[in-house]
Coordinates of C-alpha atoms and ligand atoms in Angstrom, one line a residue:
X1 CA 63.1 -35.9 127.0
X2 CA 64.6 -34.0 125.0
X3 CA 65.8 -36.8 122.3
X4 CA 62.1 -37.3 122.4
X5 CA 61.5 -33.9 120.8
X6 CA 64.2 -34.3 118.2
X7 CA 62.4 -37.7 117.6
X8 CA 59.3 -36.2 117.2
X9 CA 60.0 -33.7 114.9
X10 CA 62.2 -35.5 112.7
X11 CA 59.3 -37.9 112.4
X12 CA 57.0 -35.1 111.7
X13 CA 58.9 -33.9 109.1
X14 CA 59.6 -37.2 107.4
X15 CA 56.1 -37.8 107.0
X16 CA 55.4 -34.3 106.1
X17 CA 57.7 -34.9 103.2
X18 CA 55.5 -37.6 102.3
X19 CA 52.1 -36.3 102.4
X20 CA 50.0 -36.6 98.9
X21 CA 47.1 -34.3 99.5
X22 CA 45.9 -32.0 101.9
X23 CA 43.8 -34.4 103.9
X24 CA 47.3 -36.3 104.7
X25 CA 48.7 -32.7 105.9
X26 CA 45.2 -32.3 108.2
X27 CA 45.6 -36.1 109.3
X28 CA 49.7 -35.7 110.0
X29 CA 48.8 -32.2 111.9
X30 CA 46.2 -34.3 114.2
X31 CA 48.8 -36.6 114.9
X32 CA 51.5 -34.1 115.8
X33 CA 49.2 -31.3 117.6
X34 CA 46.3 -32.6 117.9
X35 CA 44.8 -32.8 121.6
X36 CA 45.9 -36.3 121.5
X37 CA 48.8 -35.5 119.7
X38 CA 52.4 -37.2 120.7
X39 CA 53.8 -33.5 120.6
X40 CA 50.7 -32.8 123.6
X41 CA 51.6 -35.9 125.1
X42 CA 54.6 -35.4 125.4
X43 CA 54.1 -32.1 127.3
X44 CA 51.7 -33.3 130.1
X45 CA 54.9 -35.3 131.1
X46 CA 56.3 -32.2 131.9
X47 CA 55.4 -32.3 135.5
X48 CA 58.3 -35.3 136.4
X49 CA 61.1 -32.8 135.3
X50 CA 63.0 -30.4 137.7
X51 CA 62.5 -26.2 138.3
X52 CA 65.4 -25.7 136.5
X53 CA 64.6 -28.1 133.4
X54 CA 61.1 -27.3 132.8
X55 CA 61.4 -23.8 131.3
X56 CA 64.0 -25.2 128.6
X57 CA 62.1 -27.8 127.7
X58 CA 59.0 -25.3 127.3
X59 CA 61.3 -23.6 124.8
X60 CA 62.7 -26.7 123.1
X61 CA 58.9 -28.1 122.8
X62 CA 57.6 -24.7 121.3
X63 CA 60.4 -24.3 118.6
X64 CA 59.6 -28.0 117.6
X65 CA 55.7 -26.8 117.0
X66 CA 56.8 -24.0 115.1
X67 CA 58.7 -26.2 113.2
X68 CA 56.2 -28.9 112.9
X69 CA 53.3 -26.0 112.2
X70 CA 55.9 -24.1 109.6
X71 CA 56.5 -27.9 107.8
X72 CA 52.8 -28.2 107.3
X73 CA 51.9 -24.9 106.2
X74 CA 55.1 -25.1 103.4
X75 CA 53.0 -28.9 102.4
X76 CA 50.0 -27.3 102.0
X77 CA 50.5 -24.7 100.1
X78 CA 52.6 -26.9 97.9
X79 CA 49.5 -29.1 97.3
X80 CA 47.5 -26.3 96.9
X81 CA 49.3 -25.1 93.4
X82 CA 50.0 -28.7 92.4
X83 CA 46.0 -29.5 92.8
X84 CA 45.6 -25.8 90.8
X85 CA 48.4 -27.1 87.8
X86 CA 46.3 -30.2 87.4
X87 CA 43.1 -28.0 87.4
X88 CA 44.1 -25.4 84.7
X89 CA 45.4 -28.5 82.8
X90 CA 42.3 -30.2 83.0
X91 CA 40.5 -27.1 81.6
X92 CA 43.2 -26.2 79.2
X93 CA 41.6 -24.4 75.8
X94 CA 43.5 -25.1 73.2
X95 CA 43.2 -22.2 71.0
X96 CA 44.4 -23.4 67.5
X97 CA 41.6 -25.7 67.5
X98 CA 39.4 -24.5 64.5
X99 CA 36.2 -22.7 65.5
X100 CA 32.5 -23.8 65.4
X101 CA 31.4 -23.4 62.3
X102 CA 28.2 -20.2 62.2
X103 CA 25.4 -22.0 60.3
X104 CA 24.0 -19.4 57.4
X105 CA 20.1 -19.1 57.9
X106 CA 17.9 -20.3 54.9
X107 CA 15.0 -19.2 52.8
X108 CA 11.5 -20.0 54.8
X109 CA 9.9 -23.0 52.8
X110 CA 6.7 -20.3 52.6
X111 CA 9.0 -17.8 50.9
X112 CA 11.2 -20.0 48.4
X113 CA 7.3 -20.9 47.1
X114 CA 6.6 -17.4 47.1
X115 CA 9.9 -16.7 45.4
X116 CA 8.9 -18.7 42.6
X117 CA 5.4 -17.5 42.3
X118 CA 6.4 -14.2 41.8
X119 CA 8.5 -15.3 39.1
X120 CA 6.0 -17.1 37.0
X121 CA 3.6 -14.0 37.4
X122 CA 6.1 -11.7 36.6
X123 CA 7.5 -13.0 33.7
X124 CA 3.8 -12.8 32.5
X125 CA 3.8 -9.0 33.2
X126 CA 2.0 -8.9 36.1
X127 CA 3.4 -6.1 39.0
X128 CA 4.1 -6.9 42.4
X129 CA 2.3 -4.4 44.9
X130 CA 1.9 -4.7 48.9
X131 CA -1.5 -4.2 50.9
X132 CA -1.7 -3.2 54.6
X133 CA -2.4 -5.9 57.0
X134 CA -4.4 -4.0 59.2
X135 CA -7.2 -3.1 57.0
X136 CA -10.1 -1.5 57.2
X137 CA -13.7 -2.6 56.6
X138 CA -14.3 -0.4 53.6
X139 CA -11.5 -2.1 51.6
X140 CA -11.9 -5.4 53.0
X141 CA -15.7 -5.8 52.3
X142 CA -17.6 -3.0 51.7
X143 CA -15.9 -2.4 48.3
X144 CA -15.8 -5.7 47.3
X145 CA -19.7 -6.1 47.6
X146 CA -19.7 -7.7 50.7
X147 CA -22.0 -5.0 52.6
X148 CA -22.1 -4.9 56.4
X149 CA -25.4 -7.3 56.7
X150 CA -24.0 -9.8 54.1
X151 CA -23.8 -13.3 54.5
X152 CA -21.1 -14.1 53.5
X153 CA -18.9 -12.2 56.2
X154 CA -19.8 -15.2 58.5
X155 CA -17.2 -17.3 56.4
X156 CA -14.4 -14.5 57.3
X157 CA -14.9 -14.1 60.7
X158 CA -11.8 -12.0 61.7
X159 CA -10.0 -10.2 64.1
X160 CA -11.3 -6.3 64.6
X161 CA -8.6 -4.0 66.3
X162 CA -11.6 -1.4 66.2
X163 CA -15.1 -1.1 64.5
X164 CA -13.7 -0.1 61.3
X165 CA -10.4 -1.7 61.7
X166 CA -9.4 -5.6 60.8
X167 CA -7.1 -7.5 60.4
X168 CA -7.4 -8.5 56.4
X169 CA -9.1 -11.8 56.3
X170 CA -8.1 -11.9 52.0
X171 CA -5.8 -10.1 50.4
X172 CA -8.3 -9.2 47.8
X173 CA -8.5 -5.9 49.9
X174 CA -5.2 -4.8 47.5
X175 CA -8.0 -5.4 44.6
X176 CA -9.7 -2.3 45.8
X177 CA -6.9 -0.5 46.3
X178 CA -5.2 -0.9 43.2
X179 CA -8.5 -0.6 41.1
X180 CA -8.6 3.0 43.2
X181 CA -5.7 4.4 42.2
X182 CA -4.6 3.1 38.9
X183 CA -6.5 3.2 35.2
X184 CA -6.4 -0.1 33.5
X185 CA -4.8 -2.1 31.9
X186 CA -4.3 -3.3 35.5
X187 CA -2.4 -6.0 36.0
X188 CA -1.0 -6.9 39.3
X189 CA -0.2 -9.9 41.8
X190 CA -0.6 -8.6 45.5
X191 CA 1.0 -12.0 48.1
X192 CA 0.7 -11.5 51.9
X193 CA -0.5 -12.9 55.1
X194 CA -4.3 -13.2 55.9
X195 CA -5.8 -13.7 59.6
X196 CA -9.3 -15.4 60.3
X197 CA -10.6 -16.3 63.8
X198 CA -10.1 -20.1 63.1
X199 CA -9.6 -23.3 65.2
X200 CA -6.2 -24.4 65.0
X201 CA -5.4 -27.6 64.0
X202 CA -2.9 -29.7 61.3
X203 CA -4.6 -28.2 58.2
X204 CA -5.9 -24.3 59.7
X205 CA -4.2 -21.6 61.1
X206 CA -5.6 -18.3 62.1
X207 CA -2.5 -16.6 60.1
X208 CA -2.1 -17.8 56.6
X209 CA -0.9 -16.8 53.4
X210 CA -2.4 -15.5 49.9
X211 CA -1.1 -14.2 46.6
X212 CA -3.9 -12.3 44.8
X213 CA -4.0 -11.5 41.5
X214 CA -5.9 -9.1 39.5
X215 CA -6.0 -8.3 35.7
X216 CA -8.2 -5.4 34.4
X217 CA -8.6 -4.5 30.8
X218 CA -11.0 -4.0 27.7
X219 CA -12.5 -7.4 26.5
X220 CA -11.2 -9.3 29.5
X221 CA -12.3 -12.9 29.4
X222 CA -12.9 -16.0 31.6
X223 CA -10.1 -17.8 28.8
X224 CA -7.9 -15.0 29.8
X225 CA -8.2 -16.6 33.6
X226 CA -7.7 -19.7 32.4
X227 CA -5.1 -19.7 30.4
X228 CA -3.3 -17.5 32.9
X229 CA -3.8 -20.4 35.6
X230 CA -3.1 -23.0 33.8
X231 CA 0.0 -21.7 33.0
X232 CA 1.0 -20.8 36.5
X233 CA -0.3 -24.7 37.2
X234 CA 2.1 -26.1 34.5
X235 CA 4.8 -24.2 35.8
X236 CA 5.0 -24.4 39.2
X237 CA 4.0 -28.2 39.2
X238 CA 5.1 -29.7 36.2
X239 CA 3.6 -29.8 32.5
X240 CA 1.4 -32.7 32.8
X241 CA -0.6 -31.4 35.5
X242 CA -4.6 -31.3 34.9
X243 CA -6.2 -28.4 36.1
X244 CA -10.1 -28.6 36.9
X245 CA -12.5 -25.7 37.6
X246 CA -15.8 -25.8 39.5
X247 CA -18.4 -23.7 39.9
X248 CA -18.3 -21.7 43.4
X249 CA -19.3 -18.2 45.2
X250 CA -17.6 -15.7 45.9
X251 CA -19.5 -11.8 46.5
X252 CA -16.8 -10.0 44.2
X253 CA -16.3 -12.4 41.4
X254 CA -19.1 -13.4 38.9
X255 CA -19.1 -15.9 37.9
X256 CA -16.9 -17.7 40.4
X257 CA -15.1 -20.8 40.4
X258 CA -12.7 -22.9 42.7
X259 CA -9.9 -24.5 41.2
X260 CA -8.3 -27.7 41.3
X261 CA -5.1 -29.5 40.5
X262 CA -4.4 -32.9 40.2
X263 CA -2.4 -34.5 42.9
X264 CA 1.4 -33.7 42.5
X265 CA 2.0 -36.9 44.7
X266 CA 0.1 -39.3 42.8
X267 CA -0.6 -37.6 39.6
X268 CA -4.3 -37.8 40.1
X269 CA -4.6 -41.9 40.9
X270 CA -5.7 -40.7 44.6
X271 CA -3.5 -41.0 47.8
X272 CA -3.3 -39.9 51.1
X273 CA -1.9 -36.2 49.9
X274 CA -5.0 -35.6 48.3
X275 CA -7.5 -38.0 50.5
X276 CA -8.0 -39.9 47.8
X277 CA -9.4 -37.7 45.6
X278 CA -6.9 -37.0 42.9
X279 CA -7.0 -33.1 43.4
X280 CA -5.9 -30.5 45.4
X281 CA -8.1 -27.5 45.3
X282 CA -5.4 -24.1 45.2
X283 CA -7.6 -21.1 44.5
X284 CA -10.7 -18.9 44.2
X285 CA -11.3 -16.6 41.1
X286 CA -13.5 -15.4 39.0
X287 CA -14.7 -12.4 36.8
X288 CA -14.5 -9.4 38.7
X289 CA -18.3 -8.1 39.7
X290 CA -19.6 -5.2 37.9
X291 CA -20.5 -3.6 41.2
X292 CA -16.9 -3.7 42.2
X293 CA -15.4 -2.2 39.2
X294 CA -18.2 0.3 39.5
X295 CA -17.7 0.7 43.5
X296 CA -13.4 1.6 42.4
X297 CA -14.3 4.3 39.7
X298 CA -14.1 1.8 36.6
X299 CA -16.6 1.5 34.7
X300 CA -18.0 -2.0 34.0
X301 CA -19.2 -1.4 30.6
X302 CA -16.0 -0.7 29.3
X303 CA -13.7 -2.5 31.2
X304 CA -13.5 -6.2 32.7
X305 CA -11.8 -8.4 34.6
X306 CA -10.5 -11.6 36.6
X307 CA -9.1 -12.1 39.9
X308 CA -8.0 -14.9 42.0
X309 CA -6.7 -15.4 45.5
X310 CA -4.4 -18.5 45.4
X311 CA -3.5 -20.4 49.0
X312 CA 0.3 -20.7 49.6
X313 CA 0.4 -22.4 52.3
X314 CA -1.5 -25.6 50.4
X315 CA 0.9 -25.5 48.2
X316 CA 3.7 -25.4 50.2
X317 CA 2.8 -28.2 52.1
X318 CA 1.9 -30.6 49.4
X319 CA 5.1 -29.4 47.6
X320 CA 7.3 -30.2 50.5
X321 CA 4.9 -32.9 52.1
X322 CA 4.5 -31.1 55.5
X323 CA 2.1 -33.0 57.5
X324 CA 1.5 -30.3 59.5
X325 CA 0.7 -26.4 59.0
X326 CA 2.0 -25.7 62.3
X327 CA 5.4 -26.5 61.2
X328 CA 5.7 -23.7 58.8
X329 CA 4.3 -20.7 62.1
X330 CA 7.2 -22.4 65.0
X331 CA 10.4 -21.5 63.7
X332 CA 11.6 -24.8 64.5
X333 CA 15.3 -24.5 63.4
X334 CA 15.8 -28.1 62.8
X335 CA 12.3 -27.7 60.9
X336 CA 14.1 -24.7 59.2
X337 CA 17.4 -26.6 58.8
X338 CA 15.5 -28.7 56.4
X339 CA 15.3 -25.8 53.4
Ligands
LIG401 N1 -10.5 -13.9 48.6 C1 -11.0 -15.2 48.3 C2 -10.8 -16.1 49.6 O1 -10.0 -15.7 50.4 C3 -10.4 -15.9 47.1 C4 -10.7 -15.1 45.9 C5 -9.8 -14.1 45.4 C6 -11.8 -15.5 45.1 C7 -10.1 -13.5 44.2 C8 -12.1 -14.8 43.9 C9 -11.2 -13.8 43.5 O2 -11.4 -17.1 49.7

């Protein structure tokens, strides 16, 4: 019987020695100590041996479990670091790699046409000034002749923060302002985001951009405006380009006009840019109304002027040929990625 043990254990620790993983250590233990182990079986025998034998072979069987128990535990702790190197190896970093390259943001498509808007005006002398966005009524309309029961506040239906307060539906509110506080010769471009409570859709946004631009001075003319715009025309879109101006409305210019340039896309033969039409309408203007001059402390008999409130975001899309104004409110970095 006792051979038996020594049999036992020397199996045990053979296959021990041979385990691969740690469900071969569970399996081996099973088969060693397990209920229906051969070390268990081996014990129920115990009852065929004599009085005198039985408590030595107690002890003999219980060093062999130790054994077999100690053998195991060495295995599986053994597996356990090899199944760790392999691990850490697996998820090795290896630091001398180069790093990810940090991508450098980029100009807004709406501000690289701004950019070069402002540099067209300004090389023709105008000054850049800034207007609040939150406006209130009085600059917004009232001074610009557009009185509280006017019509023509139903075509800038805004956003009103209180009864006096907007949010500026045209930046011609920076007209007023400057006319205010500084004596002609005025001459000033004013760029900046507008709001207007509009459906949205691929060609309207309720926020959208404007550069004004006011000039105020004795003998003032309507050639003065033109000349001015077709310049910035030429300039921004390319010498040939026609520019076209037709009779329009607006309550703080008179007379008013709307403007037109021909297609940059097809160069006026009509395409899908321009719906077939051959132009692309950029701007409002006209000479600035008496009343308004009169309503800013300048007086119209002395002094005239032109303004005009061009629509950047038209131009930026045609420039670019964004199908969609959305595109330029998302911040769609791979949108972005693209300027
Ligand atoms: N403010 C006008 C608009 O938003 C444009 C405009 C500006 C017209 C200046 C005339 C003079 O439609």
């Amino acid at each position: 019987m006792k051979e038996k043990l020594n049999e036992i254990l020397m199996a045990a620790k053979e296959a021990i020695e041979k385990a691969k993983s740690r469900q071969d250590a569970e399996d081996l233990r099973v088969r060693f100590l397990g209920k229906k182990g051969e070390l268990t079986a081996i014990l129920k025998s115990m009852g065929s041996l004599s009085a005198e034998e039985r408590p030595l072979f107690g002890q003999k069987a219980n060093e062999v479990r130790a054994a077999i128990e100690k053998a195991l535990a060495e295995k599986a702790e053994m597996l356990k670091k090899a199944e760790q190197q392999l691990r850490f190896q697996a998820e090795a970093v290896d630091v001398t790699m180069p790093a990810e390259k940090q991508k450098i943001g980029s100009l807004h498509p709406l501000n690289i046409v701004l950019n070069d808007m402002l540099e067209i005006f300004q090389s023709m002398g105008f000054d850049v000034v800034d207007g609040p966005e939150v406006e209130t009524d009085h600059y917004c309309f009232e001074q610009l002749n557009v009185p509280a029961d006017h019509p023509a506040r139903d075509m800038q239906d805004t956003f009103y923060l209180t009864d006096t307060l907007l949010l500026r539906t045209q930046t011609s509110a920076a007209q007023a302002r400057t006319m205010e506080v500084t004596k002609p010769p005025i001459r000033m471009v004013c760029p900046g985001r507008v709001f207007r409570a509009d459906e949205v859709d691929a060609t309207h946004s309720p926020v959208f951009h404007q550069l004004e631009g006011l000039v105020v001075d004795k003998g003032v003319t309507m050639c003065d405006l033109k000349g001015v715009l077709e310049q910035f025309a030429h300039e921004i879109y390319g010498p040939e380009t026609k520019v076209k101006f037709r009779p329009s409305f607006f309550p703080f210019t008179e007379p008013s006009v709307e403007v037109d340039v021909t297609c940059s896309e097809c160069g006026g033969k009509g395409c899908r840019v321009c719906k077939g039409s051959g132009w692309i309408e950029i701007l409002g203007a006209g000479m600035v109304h008496p009343n308004v001059l009169r309503n800013c402390g300048i007086d119209p008999k002395v002094y005239s002027g032109f303004a005009f409130g061009i629509g950047l975001d038209r131009l930026t899309t045609t420039r670019y040929k964004i199908s969609d104004i959305r595109l330029l409110f998302e911040n769609d970095k791979r949108f972005l990625d693209e300027f």
